[in-house]
Structure formats: C-alpha cells, structure tokens
Amino acid sequence: GQQLNQSPQSMFIQEGEDVSMNCTSSSIFNTWLWYKQDPGEGPVLLIALYKAGELTSNGRLTAQFGITRKDSFLNISASIPSDVGIYFCAGQFYNAGNMLTFGGGTRLMVKP
Amino acid sequence: DVKVTQSSRYLVKRTGEKVFLECVQDMDHENMFWYRQDPGLGLRLIYFSYDVKMKEKGDIPEGYSVSREKKERFSLILESASTNQTSMYLCASSEETQYFGPGTRLLVL
C-alpha cells in the first residue's frame, strides 16, 4: 500500500534543541495524526488534526494540517531525553474502516 | 481512556504451529485492525474489521486469517506459522481515530 513521505528518517540532537519533522502525500486526507512509539511498545497518539490549516498544540508539541490537505508537520520544542522514540505521521481518509496510511517514521535520539 | 490490550507481549512458536493473537478493546469501537511492523517496512495492514463477523483484507493478508465474533475482540490467526512471520504485531481499534495496543513480538523458530 501507499506510504507517506516522512522526513527526516532520523535525527540526533542535543537536549534542549527544537525538532521539526514533516510528512507529504500525493493524496489528500481528511485527518492527519501523529504517533510516538517507544521501543517494544505500540504507537501512542500524540496529536490529531481534523481541518486544513489547523494548528494544534499538546504541551511542547505543535502540529499543523497543511492547507492543501497533503502535508503536515510536527514540532517539538526544548527536547528532553524522554522524547526519544520513533514518530509516525498517518493520514486518514474517511471510508469503511477509516484506514490509515503511515509515514516511514522519524527516529529521534536526544543527547543529554 | 481508550484501552486496547493484546493477549501476549512476547511469543515464541515453532514453524508449522497454529498461532492465535488476541486483541480486546473496551471502547465499543466498530473498527479493529491488525498490522505487522518490520524494520524498514513500516506498519503494514494485514486485516481489518468494521463490524462483528465482518472482515476485509489489508495489504498483506496471505498466511493470516481473522475472527471477529464479538465487537470487543479481534483475533489474528496464523494457520501454519513460518519464520517469515516473525514480527511485531499491532492491534488497533477506532471510531474516528485509531488507538493501538502494546504489540506482540512473535518469534517463529
């Protein structure tokens, strides 16, 4: 199936730095979602975006639903060691089952 | 809070064994999903179900079957496990937004 283009694939940053990652698609979506996955665990939903142009924050996280409905970004401000993990974007187009299309993930490593 | 639980976190099976992976959600969600996750390949959809006794093939259904006898429970079945089915298996449920279980890491020897 289709996979979204997510970049960067990995980042190694210093604690306290800001982080930015994004996803692009050739298709439009009704919803953009951002998940974080810790090693050996399932993905946990961080932010859900439901409207083109929407900018949503969750603590140090900020995400935006692109105006064209084909892209989204996630920013993490003032990174801390527990931000380490893999971040996935996912696009959803409402249909039977509400299936998701996933990005390939961004592996974030934070140096204390 | 939505809770999706999977019956095992780690499982070791032998080639040819029949394997059952169970998933239960407590939010009365209509939709349930089974994915496998492999390095470099991301999350791939195996099967999904949007109602009791309904099932639809995802991107990689070969070698798998599913059962949804009750709304809260979605089972993934490996009829005859093979080594290439060694993977992390993730269950999810949704009304609008998908919520994932903790995953089952399956090793087939």
PDB file of C-alpha atoms in Angstrom:
ATOM      1  CA  GLY A   1       0.000   0.000   0.000  1.00  0.00           C
ATOM      2  CA  GLN A   2       0.916   3.646  -0.227  1.00  0.00           C
ATOM      3  CA  GLN A   3       3.289   5.108   2.294  1.00  0.00           C
ATOM      4  CA  LEU A   4       3.603   8.783   3.116  1.00  0.00           C
ATOM      5  CA  ASN A   5       6.922  10.573   2.634  1.00  0.00           C
ATOM      6  CA  GLN A   6       8.176  11.370   6.124  1.00  0.00           C
ATOM      7  CA  SER A   7      11.411  13.226   6.785  1.00  0.00           C
ATOM      8  CA  PRO A   8      13.897  13.173   8.220  1.00  0.00           C
ATOM      9  CA  GLN A   9      14.310   9.429   8.736  1.00  0.00           C
ATOM     10  CA  SER A  10      16.372  10.038  11.855  1.00  0.00           C
ATOM     11  CA  MET A  11      17.636  12.902  13.978  1.00  0.00           C
ATOM     12  CA  PHE A  12      20.308  13.046  16.647  1.00  0.00           C
ATOM     13  CA  ILE A  13      20.004  16.237  18.629  1.00  0.00           C
ATOM     14  CA  GLN A  14      21.177  17.858  21.833  1.00  0.00           C
ATOM     15  CA  GLU A  15      18.807  18.105  24.792  1.00  0.00           C
ATOM     16  CA  GLY A  16      17.048  21.457  24.736  1.00  0.00           C
ATOM     17  CA  GLU A  17      17.025  21.805  20.961  1.00  0.00           C
ATOM     18  CA  ASP A  18      13.839  22.146  18.942  1.00  0.00           C
ATOM     19  CA  VAL A  19      12.860  19.417  16.484  1.00  0.00           C
ATOM     20  CA  SER A  20      10.848  19.546  13.299  1.00  0.00           C
ATOM     21  CA  MET A  21       9.612  16.699  11.116  1.00  0.00           C
ATOM     22  CA  ASN A  22       7.118  16.564   8.278  1.00  0.00           C
ATOM     23  CA  CYS A  23       5.048  14.338   6.052  1.00  0.00           C
ATOM     24  CA  THR A  24       3.886  14.806   2.499  1.00  0.00           C
ATOM     25  CA  SER A  25       1.485  12.887   0.328  1.00  0.00           C
ATOM     26  CA  SER A  26       0.273  12.852  -3.249  1.00  0.00           C
ATOM     27  CA  SER A  27      -3.272  12.279  -1.933  1.00  0.00           C
ATOM     28  CA  ILE A  28      -5.461  14.480   0.226  1.00  0.00           C
ATOM     29  CA  PHE A  29      -6.585  13.386   3.660  1.00  0.00           C
ATOM     30  CA  ASN A  30      -9.430  14.336   5.982  1.00  0.00           C
ATOM     31  CA  THR A  31      -7.331  13.794   9.100  1.00  0.00           C
ATOM     32  CA  TRP A  32      -3.645  13.869   9.970  1.00  0.00           C
ATOM     33  CA  LEU A  33      -2.382  12.036  13.024  1.00  0.00           C
ATOM     34  CA  TRP A  34       0.959  11.967  14.789  1.00  0.00           C
ATOM     35  CA  TYR A  35       2.014   8.969  16.900  1.00  0.00           C
ATOM     36  CA  LYS A  36       5.050   8.224  19.036  1.00  0.00           C
ATOM     37  CA  GLN A  37       6.372   4.714  19.515  1.00  0.00           C
ATOM     38  CA  ASP A  38       8.751   3.761  22.326  1.00  0.00           C
ATOM     39  CA  PRO A  39      10.953   0.672  21.836  1.00  0.00           C
ATOM     40  CA  GLY A  40       8.943  -2.536  22.190  1.00  0.00           C
ATOM     41  CA  GLU A  41       5.631  -0.686  22.597  1.00  0.00           C
ATOM     42  CA  GLY A  42       2.693   0.198  20.400  1.00  0.00           C
ATOM     43  CA  PRO A  43       2.288   3.688  18.883  1.00  0.00           C
ATOM     44  CA  VAL A  44       0.642   6.245  21.150  1.00  0.00           C
ATOM     45  CA  LEU A  45      -1.438   9.044  19.677  1.00  0.00           C
ATOM     46  CA  LEU A  46       0.098  12.491  20.257  1.00  0.00           C
ATOM     47  CA  ILE A  47      -1.973  14.874  18.167  1.00  0.00           C
ATOM     48  CA  ALA A  48      -4.938  14.574  15.795  1.00  0.00           C
ATOM     49  CA  LEU A  49      -5.693  17.263  13.181  1.00  0.00           C
ATOM     50  CA  TYR A  50      -9.114  17.398  11.543  1.00  0.00           C
ATOM     51  CA  LYS A  51      -9.186  20.590   9.472  1.00  0.00           C
ATOM     52  CA  ALA A  52      -6.968  22.004   6.728  1.00  0.00           C
ATOM     53  CA  GLY A  53      -4.832  24.791   8.162  1.00  0.00           C
ATOM     54  CA  GLU A  54      -5.421  23.673  11.755  1.00  0.00           C
ATOM     55  CA  LEU A  55      -2.555  24.280  14.175  1.00  0.00           C
ATOM     56  CA  THR A  56      -2.751  22.268  17.398  1.00  0.00           C
ATOM     57  CA  SER A  57      -0.503  22.110  20.447  1.00  0.00           C
ATOM     58  CA  ASN A  58      -0.078  19.458  23.111  1.00  0.00           C
ATOM     59  CA  GLY A  59       2.451  20.647  25.680  1.00  0.00           C
ATOM     60  CA  ARG A  60       5.780  21.033  23.886  1.00  0.00           C
ATOM     61  CA  LEU A  61       4.357  19.527  20.710  1.00  0.00           C
ATOM     62  CA  THR A  62       2.831  21.546  17.890  1.00  0.00           C
ATOM     63  CA  ALA A  63       1.413  20.101  14.696  1.00  0.00           C
ATOM     64  CA  GLN A  64      -0.220  21.610  11.647  1.00  0.00           C
ATOM     65  CA  PHE A  65      -2.546  20.231   8.992  1.00  0.00           C
ATOM     66  CA  GLY A  66      -1.359  21.654   5.666  1.00  0.00           C
ATOM     67  CA  ILE A  67      -3.689  23.909   3.745  1.00  0.00           C
ATOM     68  CA  THR A  68      -3.543  21.655   0.683  1.00  0.00           C
ATOM     69  CA  ARG A  69      -4.512  18.667   2.898  1.00  0.00           C
ATOM     70  CA  LYS A  70      -1.472  16.837   1.521  1.00  0.00           C
ATOM     71  CA  ASP A  71       1.055  17.547   4.238  1.00  0.00           C
ATOM     72  CA  SER A  72       1.602  18.003   7.959  1.00  0.00           C
ATOM     73  CA  PHE A  73       4.446  18.891  10.278  1.00  0.00           C
ATOM     74  CA  LEU A  74       5.246  18.190  13.918  1.00  0.00           C
ATOM     75  CA  ASN A  75       7.481  20.392  16.046  1.00  0.00           C
ATOM     76  CA  ILE A  76       8.879  19.501  19.456  1.00  0.00           C
ATOM     77  CA  SER A  77      10.284  22.381  21.458  1.00  0.00           C
ATOM     78  CA  ALA A  78      13.034  22.152  24.080  1.00  0.00           C
ATOM     79  CA  SER A  79      13.602  18.421  23.635  1.00  0.00           C
ATOM     80  CA  ILE A  80      14.257  16.195  26.650  1.00  0.00           C
ATOM     81  CA  PRO A  81      15.691  12.653  26.858  1.00  0.00           C
ATOM     82  CA  SER A  82      12.248  11.023  27.147  1.00  0.00           C
ATOM     83  CA  ASP A  83      11.355  12.392  23.706  1.00  0.00           C
ATOM     84  CA  VAL A  84      13.493   9.582  22.298  1.00  0.00           C
ATOM     85  CA  GLY A  85      11.481   7.245  20.104  1.00  0.00           C
ATOM     86  CA  ILE A  86      10.031   6.855  16.640  1.00  0.00           C
ATOM     87  CA  TYR A  87       7.470   9.379  15.468  1.00  0.00           C
ATOM     88  CA  PHE A  88       4.957   8.378  12.804  1.00  0.00           C
ATOM     89  CA  CYS A  89       2.623  10.516  10.794  1.00  0.00           C
ATOM     90  CA  ALA A  90      -0.587   8.999   9.431  1.00  0.00           C
ATOM     91  CA  GLY A  91      -3.192  10.267   7.022  1.00  0.00           C
ATOM     92  CA  GLN A  92      -6.792   9.179   7.153  1.00  0.00           C
ATOM     93  CA  PHE A  93      -9.464   9.395   4.505  1.00  0.00           C
ATOM     94  CA  TYR A  94     -12.915   8.574   5.791  1.00  0.00           C
ATOM     95  CA  ASN A  95     -14.109   5.335   4.312  1.00  0.00           C
ATOM     96  CA  ALA A  96     -15.204   1.934   5.518  1.00  0.00           C
ATOM     97  CA  GLY A  97     -12.954   1.130   8.436  1.00  0.00           C
ATOM     98  CA  ASN A  98     -11.226   4.559   8.461  1.00  0.00           C
ATOM     99  CA  MET A  99      -7.925   3.097   7.347  1.00  0.00           C
ATOM    100  CA  LEU A 100      -4.655   4.920   7.869  1.00  0.00           C
ATOM    101  CA  THR A 101      -1.716   5.497   5.556  1.00  0.00           C
ATOM    102  CA  PHE A 102       1.534   5.755   7.511  1.00  0.00           C
ATOM    103  CA  GLY A 103       4.790   7.579   7.064  1.00  0.00           C
ATOM    104  CA  GLY A 104       8.024   5.627   7.393  1.00  0.00           C
ATOM    105  CA  GLY A 105       8.806   7.159  10.787  1.00  0.00           C
ATOM    106  CA  THR A 106      11.378   9.575  12.194  1.00  0.00           C
ATOM    107  CA  ARG A 107      13.752   8.092  14.742  1.00  0.00           C
ATOM    108  CA  LEU A 108      14.627  10.758  17.312  1.00  0.00           C
ATOM    109  CA  MET A 109      17.677  10.437  19.511  1.00  0.00           C
ATOM    110  CA  VAL A 110      18.376  13.040  22.210  1.00  0.00           C
ATOM    111  CA  LYS A 111      21.800  13.522  23.744  1.00  0.00           C
ATOM    112  CA  PRO A 112      21.642  14.698  27.370  1.00  0.00           C
TER     113      PRO A 112
ATOM    114  CA  ASP B   1      -9.109   6.497  28.248  1.00  0.00           C
ATOM    115  CA  VAL B   2      -9.222   4.046  25.369  1.00  0.00           C
ATOM    116  CA  LYS B   3      -7.696   0.725  26.241  1.00  0.00           C
ATOM    117  CA  VAL B   4      -6.554  -1.823  23.659  1.00  0.00           C
ATOM    118  CA  THR B   5      -4.973  -4.939  25.096  1.00  0.00           C
ATOM    119  CA  GLN B   6      -3.168  -7.786  23.397  1.00  0.00           C
ATOM    120  CA  SER B   7      -3.022 -11.242  24.919  1.00  0.00           C
ATOM    121  CA  SER B   8       0.754 -11.644  24.858  1.00  0.00           C
ATOM    122  CA  ARG B   9       3.690  -9.244  24.747  1.00  0.00           C
ATOM    123  CA  TYR B  10       6.160 -11.916  23.630  1.00  0.00           C
ATOM    124  CA  LEU B  11       5.530 -15.236  21.953  1.00  0.00           C
ATOM    125  CA  VAL B  12       7.847 -17.960  20.671  1.00  0.00           C
ATOM    126  CA  LYS B  13       6.411 -20.595  18.330  1.00  0.00           C
ATOM    127  CA  ARG B  14       7.732 -23.297  16.054  1.00  0.00           C
ATOM    128  CA  THR B  15       7.320 -23.489  12.290  1.00  0.00           C
ATOM    129  CA  GLY B  16       4.009 -25.105  11.391  1.00  0.00           C
ATOM    130  CA  GLU B  17       2.257 -24.300  14.662  1.00  0.00           C
ATOM    131  CA  LYS B  18      -1.125 -22.616  14.684  1.00  0.00           C
ATOM    132  CA  VAL B  19      -0.882 -19.256  16.438  1.00  0.00           C
ATOM    133  CA  PHE B  20      -3.661 -17.118  17.898  1.00  0.00           C
ATOM    134  CA  LEU B  21      -3.132 -13.461  18.709  1.00  0.00           C
ATOM    135  CA  GLU B  22      -5.968 -11.886  20.656  1.00  0.00           C
ATOM    136  CA  CYS B  23      -6.912  -8.231  20.852  1.00  0.00           C
ATOM    137  CA  VAL B  24      -9.561  -6.682  23.084  1.00  0.00           C
ATOM    138  CA  GLN B  25     -10.791  -3.087  23.201  1.00  0.00           C
ATOM    139  CA  ASP B  26     -13.028  -1.574  25.843  1.00  0.00           C
ATOM    140  CA  MET B  27     -14.456   1.440  23.995  1.00  0.00           C
ATOM    141  CA  ASP B  28     -17.214  -0.172  21.933  1.00  0.00           C
ATOM    142  CA  HIS B  29     -15.360   0.734  18.729  1.00  0.00           C
ATOM    143  CA  GLU B  30     -16.744  -0.530  15.429  1.00  0.00           C
ATOM    144  CA  ASN B  31     -13.412  -0.805  13.643  1.00  0.00           C
ATOM    145  CA  MET B  32     -10.486  -3.040  14.532  1.00  0.00           C
ATOM    146  CA  PHE B  33      -7.200  -3.644  12.725  1.00  0.00           C
ATOM    147  CA  TRP B  34      -4.206  -5.946  12.677  1.00  0.00           C
ATOM    148  CA  TYR B  35      -0.805  -4.685  11.478  1.00  0.00           C
ATOM    149  CA  ARG B  36       2.654  -6.089  11.388  1.00  0.00           C
ATOM    150  CA  GLN B  37       5.700  -3.893  11.800  1.00  0.00           C
ATOM    151  CA  ASP B  38       9.098  -4.770  10.413  1.00  0.00           C
ATOM    152  CA  PRO B  39      12.301  -2.699  10.238  1.00  0.00           C
ATOM    153  CA  GLY B  40      12.445  -0.702   7.027  1.00  0.00           C
ATOM    154  CA  LEU B  41       8.917  -1.688   6.008  1.00  0.00           C
ATOM    155  CA  GLY B  42       6.895   0.330   8.496  1.00  0.00           C
ATOM    156  CA  LEU B  43       3.385  -0.648   9.532  1.00  0.00           C
ATOM    157  CA  ARG B  44       1.539  -2.876   7.090  1.00  0.00           C
ATOM    158  CA  LEU B  45      -2.147  -3.671   7.360  1.00  0.00           C
ATOM    159  CA  ILE B  46      -2.982  -7.377   7.460  1.00  0.00           C
ATOM    160  CA  TYR B  47      -6.751  -7.394   8.020  1.00  0.00           C
ATOM    161  CA  PHE B  48      -9.397  -5.100   9.388  1.00  0.00           C
ATOM    162  CA  SER B  49     -12.977  -5.411  10.521  1.00  0.00           C
ATOM    163  CA  TYR B  50     -15.659  -2.726  10.632  1.00  0.00           C
ATOM    164  CA  ASP B  51     -18.320  -4.803  12.327  1.00  0.00           C
ATOM    165  CA  VAL B  52     -18.881  -8.091  14.083  1.00  0.00           C
ATOM    166  CA  LYS B  53     -18.352 -11.017  11.713  1.00  0.00           C
ATOM    167  CA  MET B  54     -17.123  -8.639   9.011  1.00  0.00           C
ATOM    168  CA  LYS B  55     -13.548  -8.773   7.782  1.00  0.00           C
ATOM    169  CA  GLU B  56     -11.625  -7.186   4.960  1.00  0.00           C
ATOM    170  CA  LYS B  57      -8.170  -7.961   3.625  1.00  0.00           C
ATOM    171  CA  GLY B  58      -5.493  -5.376   4.054  1.00  0.00           C
ATOM    172  CA  ASP B  59      -2.244  -5.101   2.139  1.00  0.00           C
ATOM    173  CA  ILE B  60      -0.642  -8.387   3.242  1.00  0.00           C
ATOM    174  CA  PRO B  61      -3.320 -10.956   4.214  1.00  0.00           C
ATOM    175  CA  GLU B  62      -1.510 -14.040   2.875  1.00  0.00           C
ATOM    176  CA  GLY B  63      -0.801 -16.599   5.566  1.00  0.00           C
ATOM    177  CA  TYR B  64      -3.223 -14.992   8.016  1.00  0.00           C
ATOM    178  CA  SER B  65      -6.889 -15.180   8.896  1.00  0.00           C
ATOM    179  CA  VAL B  66      -9.012 -13.289  11.417  1.00  0.00           C
ATOM    180  CA  SER B  67     -12.089 -13.749  13.545  1.00  0.00           C
ATOM    181  CA  ARG B  68     -14.472 -11.145  14.981  1.00  0.00           C
ATOM    182  CA  GLU B  69     -17.210 -12.971  16.872  1.00  0.00           C
ATOM    183  CA  LYS B  70     -17.736 -10.189  19.414  1.00  0.00           C
ATOM    184  CA  LYS B  71     -17.434  -6.458  18.959  1.00  0.00           C
ATOM    185  CA  GLU B  72     -14.671  -6.033  21.526  1.00  0.00           C
ATOM    186  CA  ARG B  73     -12.458  -8.888  20.345  1.00  0.00           C
ATOM    187  CA  PHE B  74     -10.486  -9.296  17.123  1.00  0.00           C
ATOM    188  CA  SER B  75      -8.263 -12.337  16.700  1.00  0.00           C
ATOM    189  CA  LEU B  76      -5.417 -12.861  14.257  1.00  0.00           C
ATOM    190  CA  ILE B  77      -4.673 -16.459  13.308  1.00  0.00           C
ATOM    191  CA  LEU B  78      -1.556 -17.856  11.731  1.00  0.00           C
ATOM    192  CA  GLU B  79      -2.743 -21.208  10.406  1.00  0.00           C
ATOM    193  CA  SER B  80       0.770 -22.595   9.993  1.00  0.00           C
ATOM    194  CA  ALA B  81       3.437 -20.261  11.303  1.00  0.00           C
ATOM    195  CA  SER B  82       6.518 -19.673   9.190  1.00  0.00           C
ATOM    196  CA  THR B  83       9.809 -17.970  10.005  1.00  0.00           C
ATOM    197  CA  ASN B  84       8.969 -15.007   7.758  1.00  0.00           C
ATOM    198  CA  GLN B  85       6.071 -14.258  10.075  1.00  0.00           C
ATOM    199  CA  THR B  86       8.481 -13.329  12.843  1.00  0.00           C
ATOM    200  CA  SER B  87       7.483  -9.738  13.510  1.00  0.00           C
ATOM    201  CA  MET B  88       5.885  -7.214  15.832  1.00  0.00           C
ATOM    202  CA  TYR B  89       2.086  -7.475  15.589  1.00  0.00           C
ATOM    203  CA  LEU B  90      -0.013  -4.461  16.480  1.00  0.00           C
ATOM    204  CA  CYS B  91      -3.740  -4.322  17.011  1.00  0.00           C
ATOM    205  CA  ALA B  92      -5.724  -1.079  16.811  1.00  0.00           C
ATOM    206  CA  SER B  93      -9.317  -0.011  17.220  1.00  0.00           C
ATOM    207  CA  SER B  94     -11.161   3.128  16.175  1.00  0.00           C
ATOM    208  CA  GLU B  95     -14.305   5.063  15.723  1.00  0.00           C
ATOM    209  CA  GLU B  96     -12.604   8.030  14.057  1.00  0.00           C
ATOM    210  CA  THR B  97      -9.035   7.829  15.399  1.00  0.00           C
ATOM    211  CA  GLN B  98      -7.015   4.638  15.700  1.00  0.00           C
ATOM    212  CA  TYR B  99      -5.647   3.618  19.088  1.00  0.00           C
ATOM    213  CA  PHE B 100      -3.023   0.911  19.287  1.00  0.00           C
ATOM    214  CA  GLY B 101      -2.357  -1.918  21.681  1.00  0.00           C
ATOM    215  CA  PRO B 102       1.108  -2.526  23.163  1.00  0.00           C
ATOM    216  CA  GLY B 103       2.066  -5.068  20.487  1.00  0.00           C
ATOM    217  CA  THR B 104       3.007  -8.735  20.432  1.00  0.00           C
ATOM    218  CA  ARG B 105       6.539  -9.614  19.439  1.00  0.00           C
ATOM    219  CA  LEU B 106       6.334 -13.027  17.756  1.00  0.00           C
ATOM    220  CA  LEU B 107       9.357 -15.182  17.068  1.00  0.00           C
ATOM    221  CA  VAL B 108       8.857 -18.229  14.839  1.00  0.00           C
ATOM    222  CA  LEU B 109      11.693 -20.742  15.039  1.00  0.00           C
TER     223      LEU B 109
END
